[in-house]
Amino acid sequence: MENWEAFLAPYEQAIEELKVKLKGMRKLFEVDRQHSPIEFVTGRVKPIPSILDKARRKNVPFHQIGEGIQDIAGLRMMCQFVDDITSVVELLRERNDFDIVEERDYIANKKESGYRSYHLVLRYPVQTVEGEKKLLVEIQIRTLAMNFWATVEHSLNYKYKGQLPSGIEMRIQRAAEAAFRLDEEMSKIRGEIQEAHQVFLRKLEKNNPS
Ligand code: 0O2
């Protein structure tokens, strides 16, 4: 690539815009005193060495990197409860500022590693000095427990260059199941948790009247 900076600039722009928009969705629930299905949002542009690695792994020719690698721009939306993931996906499907071009449900169909998340691939329009560019952007939607597991597993894979020792591989798979059970347990006491949150908010308002 002759000029990575110029190639990646619209992706940076897409991430900045979408972070504002997706965080804004959370704010609207807060203002309305409703439970927000979105806990927090992060975003990043894939580092150049990771783009090149993935292109090599997936046999994507250099000139097709923008189409062949769907997560050059990637966002994550973290939720408290598994059911919140469905609500977030529905909210995103209703939006008209991008098109959803692919959905991958790694919650119903977990990966062999134990990975769970819901992936959406968007085509998002960015206004550049050369006119509009419609870029692919990946959004991963997961619970806090799924995120904890994925973050730890990602670091271990990085440390062991993708070849986890079998003892660790077994433990990390067990941890994935434990995270899944945690999500199930939390779903069962969801009503209690939300009521407690409302009590907390009311107390906060009483102590800090505006
Ligand atoms: P990073 O560092 O997270 O950006 P693939 O061919 O499977 O690599 P593809 O076709 O883009 O990729 O599809 P997929 O699997 O839907 O999405 C890949 C991304 O999902 C990964 O990006 C991870 O972020 C996440 N992911 C998928 N499988 C796993 C897994 O087993 N463990 C963890 N921790 N994350 C996973 P990258 O490019 O791997 O890297």
Coordinates of C-alpha atoms and ligand atoms in Angstrom, one line a residue:
M1 CA 0.0 0.0 0.0
E2 CA 1.5 3.3 -1.1
N3 CA -0.3 5.5 1.4
W4 CA -1.8 3.8 4.4
E5 CA -2.7 7.1 6.1
A6 CA -4.9 8.1 3.2
F7 CA -6.4 4.6 2.9
L8 CA -7.3 4.4 6.6
A9 CA -8.5 8.0 7.1
P10 CA -12.1 7.3 6.0
Y11 CA -12.1 4.2 8.3
E12 CA -11.0 6.4 11.2
Q13 CA -13.8 8.8 10.3
A14 CA -16.4 6.0 10.2
I15 CA -15.3 4.8 13.7
E16 CA -15.5 8.3 15.2
E17 CA -19.0 8.9 13.7
L18 CA -20.4 5.5 14.7
K19 CA -19.0 5.8 18.2
V20 CA -20.9 9.0 18.7
K21 CA -24.1 7.5 17.2
L22 CA -24.0 4.3 19.1
K23 CA -23.1 5.9 22.4
G24 CA -25.9 8.4 21.7
M25 CA -28.4 5.4 21.7
R26 CA -27.4 4.6 25.3
K27 CA -27.8 8.2 26.3
L28 CA -31.4 8.3 25.0
F29 CA -32.3 5.3 27.2
E30 CA -30.7 7.0 30.2
V31 CA -32.6 10.3 29.6
D32 CA -35.8 8.3 29.4
R33 CA -35.0 6.5 32.7
Q34 CA -35.2 3.1 30.9
H35 CA -32.8 0.2 31.1
S36 CA -30.3 0.7 28.4
P37 CA -29.5 -2.5 26.4
I38 CA -26.1 -0.9 25.7
E39 CA -23.6 -0.9 28.5
F40 CA -20.6 0.6 26.6
V41 CA -19.2 1.0 23.2
T42 CA -15.6 0.8 21.9
G43 CA -14.2 1.1 18.4
R44 CA -10.8 0.9 16.7
V45 CA -9.2 0.8 13.3
K46 CA -7.3 -2.5 12.8
P47 CA -3.6 -2.0 13.1
I48 CA -1.7 -2.3 9.7
P49 CA 0.2 -5.5 10.7
S50 CA -3.0 -7.2 11.6
I51 CA -4.6 -6.1 8.3
L52 CA -1.7 -7.6 6.4
D53 CA -1.7 -10.8 8.5
K54 CA -5.4 -11.3 7.9
A55 CA -5.1 -10.6 4.2
R56 CA -2.3 -13.2 4.0
R57 CA -4.4 -15.7 6.0
K58 CA -7.5 -15.2 3.9
N59 CA -5.7 -14.9 0.5
V60 CA -7.1 -11.4 -0.1
P61 CA -5.2 -9.6 -2.8
F62 CA -3.7 -6.3 -1.9
H63 CA -6.0 -4.2 -4.1
Q64 CA -9.1 -5.9 -2.6
I65 CA -8.3 -5.3 1.1
G66 CA -11.2 -2.9 1.6
E67 CA -13.7 -5.5 0.4
G68 CA -12.0 -8.7 1.5
I69 CA -11.4 -7.7 5.1
Q70 CA -14.6 -6.7 6.8
D71 CA -13.3 -5.5 10.1
I72 CA -10.7 -2.8 9.2
A73 CA -13.2 -0.6 11.1
G74 CA -14.5 -2.5 14.1
L75 CA -16.9 -1.6 16.9
R76 CA -18.0 -3.5 20.0
M77 CA -21.2 -3.0 21.9
M78 CA -21.3 -4.5 25.3
C79 CA -24.6 -5.5 27.0
Q80 CA -25.6 -6.6 30.5
F81 CA -27.9 -9.4 29.5
V82 CA -28.1 -11.8 26.6
D83 CA -31.6 -10.6 25.7
D84 CA -30.2 -7.1 25.3
I85 CA -28.2 -8.3 22.3
T86 CA -31.4 -9.0 20.4
S87 CA -32.8 -5.6 21.3
V88 CA -29.6 -3.9 20.1
V89 CA -29.6 -5.8 16.8
E90 CA -33.3 -4.8 16.3
L91 CA -32.4 -1.2 17.0
L92 CA -29.6 -1.3 14.5
R93 CA -31.8 -3.0 11.9
E94 CA -34.2 -0.1 12.1
R95 CA -31.6 2.6 11.4
N96 CA -31.4 4.2 8.0
D97 CA -27.9 5.6 8.2
F98 CA -26.3 2.4 7.1
D99 CA -27.1 -1.0 5.4
I100 CA -26.6 -4.3 7.2
V101 CA -25.0 -6.6 4.6
E102 CA -24.2 -9.7 6.8
E103 CA -25.1 -11.1 10.2
R104 CA -23.2 -13.8 12.0
D105 CA -24.7 -15.3 15.1
Y106 CA -21.9 -16.9 17.1
I107 CA -24.2 -17.0 20.2
A108 CA -26.6 -19.6 18.7
N109 CA -23.6 -21.1 16.9
K110 CA -20.6 -20.7 19.2
K111 CA -17.2 -21.0 17.6
E112 CA -15.0 -24.1 18.3
S113 CA -12.8 -22.0 20.6
G114 CA -15.9 -21.2 22.8
Y115 CA -16.2 -17.7 21.3
R116 CA -19.7 -16.1 21.5
S117 CA -20.8 -12.8 20.0
Y118 CA -23.3 -11.5 17.5
H119 CA -21.6 -9.9 14.4
L120 CA -23.1 -7.4 12.0
V121 CA -21.3 -6.2 8.9
L122 CA -22.5 -2.7 7.8
R123 CA -22.0 -0.7 4.7
Y124 CA -21.5 2.8 6.1
P125 CA -21.3 6.0 4.0
V126 CA -18.5 8.4 4.8
Q127 CA -18.2 11.8 3.2
T128 CA -14.6 12.3 2.0
V129 CA -13.0 15.0 -0.1
E130 CA -13.3 12.7 -3.1
G131 CA -17.0 12.2 -2.5
E132 CA -18.9 9.5 -0.7
K133 CA -17.3 6.2 0.2
K134 CA -19.3 3.3 1.4
L135 CA -17.1 1.3 3.7
L136 CA -17.5 -2.1 5.4
V137 CA -17.6 -1.9 9.2
E138 CA -18.0 -4.8 11.6
I139 CA -20.0 -4.5 14.9
Q140 CA -19.5 -7.2 17.5
I141 CA -22.3 -7.3 20.1
R142 CA -21.8 -9.3 23.2
T143 CA -22.4 -9.4 27.0
L144 CA -19.9 -8.3 29.5
A145 CA -19.2 -11.9 30.3
M146 CA -18.6 -12.8 26.7
N147 CA -16.4 -9.8 26.3
F148 CA -14.3 -10.7 29.4
W149 CA -13.8 -14.2 28.0
A150 CA -13.0 -13.0 24.4
T151 CA -10.5 -10.5 25.7
V152 CA -8.6 -13.0 27.9
E153 CA -8.7 -15.7 25.1
H154 CA -7.4 -13.1 22.6
S155 CA -4.4 -12.3 24.9
L156 CA -3.6 -15.9 25.5
N157 CA -3.7 -16.6 21.7
Y158 CA -1.4 -13.7 21.2
K159 CA 1.0 -14.9 23.8
Y160 CA 1.0 -18.5 22.4
K161 CA 0.8 -17.4 18.7
G162 CA -2.5 -19.2 18.2
Q163 CA -1.2 -22.5 19.6
L164 CA -2.6 -22.8 23.1
P165 CA -1.1 -25.6 25.2
S166 CA -3.8 -28.3 25.6
G167 CA -4.2 -27.7 29.4
I168 CA -4.9 -24.0 28.8
E169 CA -7.2 -24.7 25.8
M170 CA -9.3 -27.0 28.0
R171 CA -9.5 -24.5 30.8
I172 CA -10.4 -21.6 28.4
Q173 CA -13.2 -23.7 27.0
R174 CA -14.5 -24.5 30.5
A175 CA -14.3 -20.7 31.2
A176 CA -16.4 -20.1 28.1
E177 CA -19.1 -22.4 29.5
A178 CA -18.8 -20.7 32.9
A179 CA -19.3 -17.3 31.3
F180 CA -22.3 -18.7 29.5
R181 CA -23.8 -20.0 32.8
L182 CA -23.1 -16.6 34.4
D183 CA -25.1 -15.0 31.6
E184 CA -27.9 -17.5 32.2
E185 CA -28.0 -16.8 35.9
M186 CA -28.0 -13.0 35.4
S187 CA -30.9 -13.3 33.0
K188 CA -32.9 -15.2 35.7
I189 CA -32.4 -12.3 38.2
R190 CA -32.7 -9.6 35.6
G191 CA -35.8 -8.1 37.1
E192 CA -34.2 -7.8 40.5
I193 CA -31.1 -6.2 39.1
Q194 CA -33.1 -3.6 37.2
E195 CA -35.2 -2.8 40.2
A196 CA -32.1 -2.3 42.3
H197 CA -30.8 0.1 39.6
Q198 CA -34.0 2.1 39.7
V199 CA -33.8 2.4 43.5
F200 CA -30.2 3.6 43.2
L201 CA -31.1 6.2 40.6
R202 CA -34.0 7.5 42.7
K203 CA -31.7 7.8 45.7
L204 CA -29.1 9.6 43.6
E205 CA -31.7 12.1 42.4
K206 CA -33.0 12.7 45.9
N207 CA -29.5 13.4 47.2
N208 CA -28.6 15.6 44.2
P209 CA -31.8 17.5 43.2
S210 CA -31.2 19.7 40.1
Ligands
0O2_1 P1 -9.0 -8.6 16.3 O1 -7.7 -8.5 16.9 O2 -10.1 -8.9 17.3 O3 -9.3 -7.5 15.4 P2 -11.7 -15.0 10.6 O4 -11.4 -15.5 9.3 O5 -12.5 -15.9 11.5 O6 -10.5 -14.4 11.4 P3 -13.8 -13.1 9.7 O7 -14.0 -13.8 8.5 O8 -13.6 -11.6 9.7 O9 -12.5 -13.7 10.5 O10 -15.0 -13.4 10.6 P4 -15.4 -13.5 12.1 O11 -14.8 -14.7 12.7 O12 -16.8 -13.3 12.1 O13 -14.8 -12.2 12.8 C1 -13.4 -12.1 13.2 C2 -13.3 -11.3 14.5 O14 -14.2 -11.9 15.5 C3 -12.0 -11.5 15.1 O15 -11.1 -10.5 14.6 C4 -12.2 -11.3 16.6 O16 -12.3 -10.0 17.0 C5 -13.5 -12.0 16.8 N1 -13.3 -13.5 17.0 C6 -13.7 -14.5 16.1 N2 -13.4 -15.7 16.7 C7 -12.8 -15.4 17.8 C8 -12.3 -16.3 18.9 O17 -12.3 -17.5 18.8 N3 -11.7 -15.7 20.0 C9 -11.7 -14.3 20.1 N4 -11.2 -13.8 21.2 N5 -12.2 -13.5 19.2 C10 -12.7 -14.0 18.0 P5 -9.6 -10.7 14.4 O18 -9.2 -10.3 13.0 O19 -9.2 -12.1 14.7 O20 -8.8 -9.8 15.4

